[in-house]
């Protein structure tokens, strides 16, 4: 039988690629957008990770989601350092979520409150993605806007408390393989993983409308 970590990665591959190759992300990584677009994207991440991490404590003892609650992954404090660097000390006053971001964050909260398996799907799509593809964003941001290497502005992508990211990702996949769920529940988790990528793509689409490239 195929490991669940393989099943979930394969089943969500198409949605993953769609998110990674969105017009906004392609333009951002291609250096065709300014630092303000990067800062606006970082703001949206603050809302999503707030939803993930506000609910983490109540799930720590849950038999399904509990094993995935790892404080060394938490990103909100790093995002706040980045936003202070990008927007200044008063960054909270100008903070606003796009409607697509609010929908994404609310879905995360709804899963956390009523469906631990769904929360795992969102946890997987975000944190494992940050440990992997997020490093490409960090590298491009450092080069495009002159942030110090792994410094303020890109703290979100620097997992200082994860000593060996490759080993950590292997351990995470082992947790997925051992998740306490029957086959039907695993199918639901996979479907929610796809939904998570679709919600993320919706945020990229909205950001693309806010930051269109001039003709």
PDB file of C-alpha atoms in Angstrom:
ATOM      1  CA  UNK A   1       0.000   0.000   0.000  1.00  0.00           C
ATOM      2  CA  UNK A   2       1.282   3.444  -0.933  1.00  0.00           C
ATOM      3  CA  UNK A   3       2.282   5.610   2.069  1.00  0.00           C
ATOM      4  CA  UNK A   4      -0.236   8.336   2.847  1.00  0.00           C
ATOM      5  CA  UNK A   5       2.439  11.030   2.526  1.00  0.00           C
ATOM      6  CA  UNK A   6       2.939   9.925  -1.080  1.00  0.00           C
ATOM      7  CA  UNK A   7      -0.795   9.754  -1.736  1.00  0.00           C
ATOM      8  CA  UNK A   8      -1.408  13.274  -0.461  1.00  0.00           C
ATOM      9  CA  UNK A   9       1.561  14.735  -2.356  1.00  0.00           C
ATOM     10  CA  UNK A  10       0.576  13.069  -5.634  1.00  0.00           C
ATOM     11  CA  UNK A  11      -3.116  13.857  -5.336  1.00  0.00           C
ATOM     12  CA  UNK A  12      -2.513  17.568  -4.736  1.00  0.00           C
ATOM     13  CA  UNK A  13       0.311  17.979  -7.251  1.00  0.00           C
ATOM     14  CA  UNK A  14      -1.794  19.711  -9.906  1.00  0.00           C
ATOM     15  CA  UNK A  15      -3.171  22.271  -7.438  1.00  0.00           C
ATOM     16  CA  UNK A  16       0.310  22.774  -6.018  1.00  0.00           C
ATOM     17  CA  UNK A  17       1.724  23.596  -9.447  1.00  0.00           C
ATOM     18  CA  UNK A  18      -1.182  25.932 -10.176  1.00  0.00           C
ATOM     19  CA  UNK A  19      -0.465  27.882  -6.993  1.00  0.00           C
ATOM     20  CA  UNK A  20       3.287  28.051  -7.618  1.00  0.00           C
ATOM     21  CA  UNK A  21       2.847  29.242 -11.200  1.00  0.00           C
ATOM     22  CA  UNK A  22       0.167  31.859 -10.562  1.00  0.00           C
ATOM     23  CA  UNK A  23       0.697  35.129 -12.409  1.00  0.00           C
ATOM     24  CA  UNK A  24       1.321  37.044  -9.190  1.00  0.00           C
ATOM     25  CA  UNK A  25       3.917  34.613  -7.863  1.00  0.00           C
ATOM     26  CA  UNK A  26       5.610  34.328 -11.251  1.00  0.00           C
ATOM     27  CA  UNK A  27       5.842  38.121 -11.480  1.00  0.00           C
ATOM     28  CA  UNK A  28       7.040  38.437  -7.894  1.00  0.00           C
ATOM     29  CA  UNK A  29       9.746  35.796  -8.245  1.00  0.00           C
ATOM     30  CA  UNK A  30      10.678  37.151 -11.656  1.00  0.00           C
ATOM     31  CA  UNK A  31      11.513  40.535 -10.152  1.00  0.00           C
ATOM     32  CA  UNK A  32       8.745  42.288 -12.067  1.00  0.00           C
ATOM     33  CA  UNK A  33       6.951  43.548  -8.967  1.00  0.00           C
ATOM     34  CA  UNK A  34       8.193  45.927  -6.312  1.00  0.00           C
ATOM     35  CA  UNK A  35       8.764  45.396  -2.635  1.00  0.00           C
ATOM     36  CA  UNK A  36       5.291  46.720  -1.854  1.00  0.00           C
ATOM     37  CA  UNK A  37       3.750  43.661  -3.521  1.00  0.00           C
ATOM     38  CA  UNK A  38       5.989  41.429  -1.431  1.00  0.00           C
ATOM     39  CA  UNK A  39       4.948  43.289   1.720  1.00  0.00           C
ATOM     40  CA  UNK A  40       1.266  42.945   0.815  1.00  0.00           C
ATOM     41  CA  UNK A  41       1.727  39.208   0.330  1.00  0.00           C
ATOM     42  CA  UNK A  42       3.468  39.008   3.709  1.00  0.00           C
ATOM     43  CA  UNK A  43       0.459  40.732   5.287  1.00  0.00           C
ATOM     44  CA  UNK A  44      -1.856  38.071   3.909  1.00  0.00           C
ATOM     45  CA  UNK A  45       0.347  35.334   5.335  1.00  0.00           C
ATOM     46  CA  UNK A  46      -0.011  36.913   8.783  1.00  0.00           C
ATOM     47  CA  UNK A  47      -3.760  36.299   8.712  1.00  0.00           C
ATOM     48  CA  UNK A  48      -3.438  32.695   7.529  1.00  0.00           C
ATOM     49  CA  UNK A  49      -0.784  31.775  10.079  1.00  0.00           C
ATOM     50  CA  UNK A  50      -2.763  33.537  12.771  1.00  0.00           C
ATOM     51  CA  UNK A  51      -5.600  31.125  12.035  1.00  0.00           C
ATOM     52  CA  UNK A  52      -3.276  28.114  12.085  1.00  0.00           C
ATOM     53  CA  UNK A  53      -1.493  29.076  15.275  1.00  0.00           C
ATOM     54  CA  UNK A  54      -4.339  30.581  17.301  1.00  0.00           C
ATOM     55  CA  UNK A  55      -6.017  27.196  17.218  1.00  0.00           C
ATOM     56  CA  UNK A  56      -2.904  25.066  17.726  1.00  0.00           C
ATOM     57  CA  UNK A  57      -3.013  24.987  21.515  1.00  0.00           C
ATOM     58  CA  UNK A  58      -6.475  23.475  21.698  1.00  0.00           C
ATOM     59  CA  UNK A  59      -5.426  20.734  19.267  1.00  0.00           C
ATOM     60  CA  UNK A  60      -2.176  19.781  21.002  1.00  0.00           C
ATOM     61  CA  UNK A  61      -3.781  16.822  22.774  1.00  0.00           C
ATOM     62  CA  UNK A  62      -5.930  15.716  19.839  1.00  0.00           C
ATOM     63  CA  UNK A  63      -5.016  12.190  18.654  1.00  0.00           C
ATOM     64  CA  UNK A  64      -5.168  13.189  14.975  1.00  0.00           C
ATOM     65  CA  UNK A  65      -3.817  16.748  14.851  1.00  0.00           C
ATOM     66  CA  UNK A  66      -1.788  16.744  18.064  1.00  0.00           C
ATOM     67  CA  UNK A  67       1.367  15.088  16.680  1.00  0.00           C
ATOM     68  CA  UNK A  68       1.629  17.858  14.072  1.00  0.00           C
ATOM     69  CA  UNK A  69       1.542  20.734  16.558  1.00  0.00           C
ATOM     70  CA  UNK A  70       5.222  21.627  16.635  1.00  0.00           C
ATOM     71  CA  UNK A  71       6.051  25.074  18.088  1.00  0.00           C
ATOM     72  CA  UNK A  72       9.360  25.140  16.236  1.00  0.00           C
ATOM     73  CA  UNK A  73       7.342  25.577  13.050  1.00  0.00           C
ATOM     74  CA  UNK A  74       5.299  28.573  14.225  1.00  0.00           C
ATOM     75  CA  UNK A  75       5.738  31.546  11.909  1.00  0.00           C
ATOM     76  CA  UNK A  76       3.660  34.427  13.240  1.00  0.00           C
ATOM     77  CA  UNK A  77       6.381  36.078  15.328  1.00  0.00           C
ATOM     78  CA  UNK A  78       8.748  35.881  12.343  1.00  0.00           C
ATOM     79  CA  UNK A  79       6.061  37.421  10.117  1.00  0.00           C
ATOM     80  CA  UNK A  80       5.646  40.261  12.602  1.00  0.00           C
ATOM     81  CA  UNK A  81       9.365  40.999  12.509  1.00  0.00           C
ATOM     82  CA  UNK A  82       9.235  41.025   8.726  1.00  0.00           C
ATOM     83  CA  UNK A  83       6.221  43.334   8.667  1.00  0.00           C
ATOM     84  CA  UNK A  84       7.872  45.741  11.107  1.00  0.00           C
ATOM     85  CA  UNK A  85      10.860  45.848   8.751  1.00  0.00           C
ATOM     86  CA  UNK A  86       8.715  46.211   5.623  1.00  0.00           C
ATOM     87  CA  UNK A  87       6.022  48.580   6.897  1.00  0.00           C
ATOM     88  CA  UNK A  88       7.574  50.238   9.925  1.00  0.00           C
ATOM     89  CA  UNK A  89       6.733  50.157  13.624  1.00  0.00           C
ATOM     90  CA  UNK A  90       3.082  51.020  13.006  1.00  0.00           C
ATOM     91  CA  UNK A  91       2.488  48.146  10.595  1.00  0.00           C
ATOM     92  CA  UNK A  92      -0.573  46.886  12.468  1.00  0.00           C
ATOM     93  CA  UNK A  93      -2.503  50.098  11.777  1.00  0.00           C
ATOM     94  CA  UNK A  94      -2.402  49.531   8.031  1.00  0.00           C
ATOM     95  CA  UNK A  95      -2.934  45.783   8.101  1.00  0.00           C
ATOM     96  CA  UNK A  96      -5.831  44.503   6.005  1.00  0.00           C
ATOM     97  CA  UNK A  97      -6.868  41.130   4.663  1.00  0.00           C
ATOM     98  CA  UNK A  98      -8.134  40.548   1.158  1.00  0.00           C
ATOM     99  CA  UNK A  99     -11.553  38.838   0.973  1.00  0.00           C
ATOM    100  CA  UNK A 100      -9.814  35.743  -0.423  1.00  0.00           C
ATOM    101  CA  UNK A 101      -7.465  35.746   2.570  1.00  0.00           C
ATOM    102  CA  UNK A 102     -10.365  36.028   5.011  1.00  0.00           C
ATOM    103  CA  UNK A 103     -12.039  33.049   3.330  1.00  0.00           C
ATOM    104  CA  UNK A 104      -8.810  31.047   3.571  1.00  0.00           C
ATOM    105  CA  UNK A 105      -8.235  31.900   7.237  1.00  0.00           C
ATOM    106  CA  UNK A 106     -11.836  31.160   8.168  1.00  0.00           C
ATOM    107  CA  UNK A 107     -11.660  27.745   6.526  1.00  0.00           C
ATOM    108  CA  UNK A 108      -8.555  26.953   8.572  1.00  0.00           C
ATOM    109  CA  UNK A 109     -10.310  28.035  11.770  1.00  0.00           C
ATOM    110  CA  UNK A 110     -13.435  26.032  10.913  1.00  0.00           C
ATOM    111  CA  UNK A 111     -11.374  22.876  10.433  1.00  0.00           C
ATOM    112  CA  UNK A 112      -9.442  23.490  13.642  1.00  0.00           C
ATOM    113  CA  UNK A 113     -12.654  23.810  15.619  1.00  0.00           C
ATOM    114  CA  UNK A 114     -14.595  20.887  14.196  1.00  0.00           C
ATOM    115  CA  UNK A 115     -12.368  18.636  12.070  1.00  0.00           C
ATOM    116  CA  UNK A 116      -8.782  17.881  13.135  1.00  0.00           C
ATOM    117  CA  UNK A 117      -8.106  15.930   9.930  1.00  0.00           C
ATOM    118  CA  UNK A 118      -8.917  19.017   7.895  1.00  0.00           C
ATOM    119  CA  UNK A 119      -6.589  21.069  10.052  1.00  0.00           C
ATOM    120  CA  UNK A 120      -3.814  18.567   9.280  1.00  0.00           C
ATOM    121  CA  UNK A 121      -4.422  19.136   5.562  1.00  0.00           C
ATOM    122  CA  UNK A 122      -3.926  22.891   5.950  1.00  0.00           C
ATOM    123  CA  UNK A 123      -0.956  22.406   8.266  1.00  0.00           C
ATOM    124  CA  UNK A 124       0.727  20.186   5.683  1.00  0.00           C
ATOM    125  CA  UNK A 125       0.167  22.484   2.723  1.00  0.00           C
ATOM    126  CA  UNK A 126       1.557  25.499   4.559  1.00  0.00           C
ATOM    127  CA  UNK A 127       4.443  24.358   6.736  1.00  0.00           C
ATOM    128  CA  UNK A 128       5.934  21.692   4.524  1.00  0.00           C
ATOM    129  CA  UNK A 129       5.703  24.113   1.622  1.00  0.00           C
ATOM    130  CA  UNK A 130       7.503  26.789   3.639  1.00  0.00           C
ATOM    131  CA  UNK A 131      10.325  24.402   4.432  1.00  0.00           C
ATOM    132  CA  UNK A 132      10.687  23.538   0.753  1.00  0.00           C
ATOM    133  CA  UNK A 133       9.572  25.985  -1.949  1.00  0.00           C
ATOM    134  CA  UNK A 134       9.547  28.896   0.475  1.00  0.00           C
ATOM    135  CA  UNK A 135      13.324  28.942   0.353  1.00  0.00           C
ATOM    136  CA  UNK A 136      13.173  29.956  -3.306  1.00  0.00           C
ATOM    137  CA  UNK A 137      11.062  32.975  -2.351  1.00  0.00           C
ATOM    138  CA  UNK A 138      13.543  33.914   0.373  1.00  0.00           C
ATOM    139  CA  UNK A 139      16.471  33.739  -2.028  1.00  0.00           C
ATOM    140  CA  UNK A 140      14.709  35.872  -4.659  1.00  0.00           C
ATOM    141  CA  UNK A 141      13.572  38.426  -2.084  1.00  0.00           C
ATOM    142  CA  UNK A 142      17.095  38.825  -0.709  1.00  0.00           C
ATOM    143  CA  UNK A 143      18.457  39.423  -4.186  1.00  0.00           C
ATOM    144  CA  UNK A 144      15.635  41.628  -5.466  1.00  0.00           C
ATOM    145  CA  UNK A 145      15.271  43.970  -2.494  1.00  0.00           C
ATOM    146  CA  UNK A 146      18.589  43.745  -0.716  1.00  0.00           C
ATOM    147  CA  UNK A 147      17.463  42.083   2.502  1.00  0.00           C
ATOM    148  CA  UNK A 148      20.296  40.740   4.611  1.00  0.00           C
ATOM    149  CA  UNK A 149      20.709  37.003   4.097  1.00  0.00           C
ATOM    150  CA  UNK A 150      18.167  35.304   6.372  1.00  0.00           C
ATOM    151  CA  UNK A 151      17.574  38.690   8.017  1.00  0.00           C
ATOM    152  CA  UNK A 152      14.661  41.021   8.633  1.00  0.00           C
ATOM    153  CA  UNK A 153      12.257  40.954   5.710  1.00  0.00           C
ATOM    154  CA  UNK A 154      12.661  37.225   5.120  1.00  0.00           C
ATOM    155  CA  UNK A 155      12.518  35.872   8.690  1.00  0.00           C
ATOM    156  CA  UNK A 156       9.328  34.022   7.805  1.00  0.00           C
ATOM    157  CA  UNK A 157      11.320  31.637   5.613  1.00  0.00           C
ATOM    158  CA  UNK A 158      14.067  31.004   8.159  1.00  0.00           C
ATOM    159  CA  UNK A 159      13.253  28.134  10.510  1.00  0.00           C
ATOM    160  CA  UNK A 160      15.843  28.832  13.169  1.00  0.00           C
ATOM    161  CA  UNK A 161      14.484  26.151  15.503  1.00  0.00           C
ATOM    162  CA  UNK A 162      14.556  23.406  12.868  1.00  0.00           C
ATOM    163  CA  UNK A 163      18.159  22.293  12.886  1.00  0.00           C
ATOM    164  CA  UNK A 164      17.943  19.844   9.989  1.00  0.00           C
ATOM    165  CA  UNK A 165      15.096  20.682   7.595  1.00  0.00           C
ATOM    166  CA  UNK A 166      15.591  17.540   5.482  1.00  0.00           C
ATOM    167  CA  UNK A 167      15.362  15.287   8.531  1.00  0.00           C
ATOM    168  CA  UNK A 168      12.416  17.243   9.861  1.00  0.00           C
ATOM    169  CA  UNK A 169      10.518  16.817   6.581  1.00  0.00           C
ATOM    170  CA  UNK A 170      11.176  13.077   6.680  1.00  0.00           C
ATOM    171  CA  UNK A 171       9.805  12.951  10.213  1.00  0.00           C
ATOM    172  CA  UNK A 172       6.781  14.978   9.160  1.00  0.00           C
ATOM    173  CA  UNK A 173       6.019  12.560   6.328  1.00  0.00           C
ATOM    174  CA  UNK A 174       6.266   9.697   8.830  1.00  0.00           C
ATOM    175  CA  UNK A 175       3.614  11.472  10.915  1.00  0.00           C
ATOM    176  CA  UNK A 176       1.393  11.662   7.850  1.00  0.00           C
ATOM    177  CA  UNK A 177       1.906   7.972   7.174  1.00  0.00           C
ATOM    178  CA  UNK A 178       0.894   7.186  10.750  1.00  0.00           C
ATOM    179  CA  UNK A 179      -2.072   9.584  10.934  1.00  0.00           C
ATOM    180  CA  UNK A 180      -5.003   8.127  12.855  1.00  0.00           C
ATOM    181  CA  UNK A 181      -7.559   7.989  10.055  1.00  0.00           C
ATOM    182  CA  UNK A 182      -9.319   5.283   8.071  1.00  0.00           C
ATOM    183  CA  UNK A 183      -9.320   5.211   4.273  1.00  0.00           C
ATOM    184  CA  UNK A 184     -12.448   7.346   3.945  1.00  0.00           C
ATOM    185  CA  UNK A 185     -11.077   9.972   6.297  1.00  0.00           C
ATOM    186  CA  UNK A 186      -7.788   9.989   4.407  1.00  0.00           C
ATOM    187  CA  UNK A 187      -9.719  10.702   1.205  1.00  0.00           C
ATOM    188  CA  UNK A 188     -11.385  13.644   2.964  1.00  0.00           C
ATOM    189  CA  UNK A 189      -8.000  14.942   4.110  1.00  0.00           C
ATOM    190  CA  UNK A 190      -6.669  14.734   0.559  1.00  0.00           C
ATOM    191  CA  UNK A 191      -9.706  16.651  -0.712  1.00  0.00           C
ATOM    192  CA  UNK A 192      -9.136  19.326   1.926  1.00  0.00           C
ATOM    193  CA  UNK A 193      -5.502  19.544   0.883  1.00  0.00           C
ATOM    194  CA  UNK A 194      -6.648  20.318  -2.640  1.00  0.00           C
ATOM    195  CA  UNK A 195      -9.040  22.915  -1.239  1.00  0.00           C
ATOM    196  CA  UNK A 196      -6.189  24.500   0.716  1.00  0.00           C
ATOM    197  CA  UNK A 197      -4.155  24.944  -2.454  1.00  0.00           C
ATOM    198  CA  UNK A 198      -7.226  26.363  -4.218  1.00  0.00           C
ATOM    199  CA  UNK A 199      -7.734  28.894  -1.412  1.00  0.00           C
ATOM    200  CA  UNK A 200      -4.076  29.862  -1.617  1.00  0.00           C
ATOM    201  CA  UNK A 201      -4.383  30.294  -5.373  1.00  0.00           C
ATOM    202  CA  UNK A 202      -7.390  32.536  -4.737  1.00  0.00           C
ATOM    203  CA  UNK A 203      -5.195  34.807  -2.615  1.00  0.00           C
ATOM    204  CA  UNK A 204      -2.583  34.929  -5.383  1.00  0.00           C
ATOM    205  CA  UNK A 205      -5.289  35.777  -7.896  1.00  0.00           C
ATOM    206  CA  UNK A 206      -6.523  38.646  -5.729  1.00  0.00           C
ATOM    207  CA  UNK A 207      -2.986  39.924  -5.248  1.00  0.00           C
ATOM    208  CA  UNK A 208      -2.476  39.746  -9.006  1.00  0.00           C
ATOM    209  CA  UNK A 209      -5.502  41.984  -9.486  1.00  0.00           C
ATOM    210  CA  UNK A 210      -4.149  44.429  -6.928  1.00  0.00           C
ATOM    211  CA  UNK A 211      -0.680  44.460  -8.510  1.00  0.00           C
ATOM    212  CA  UNK A 212      -1.168  44.091 -12.265  1.00  0.00           C
ATOM    213  CA  UNK A 213       1.867  44.617 -14.437  1.00  0.00           C
ATOM    214  CA  UNK A 214       1.665  47.734 -16.571  1.00  0.00           C
ATOM    215  CA  UNK A 215       1.263  46.999 -20.252  1.00  0.00           C
TER     216      UNK A 215
END
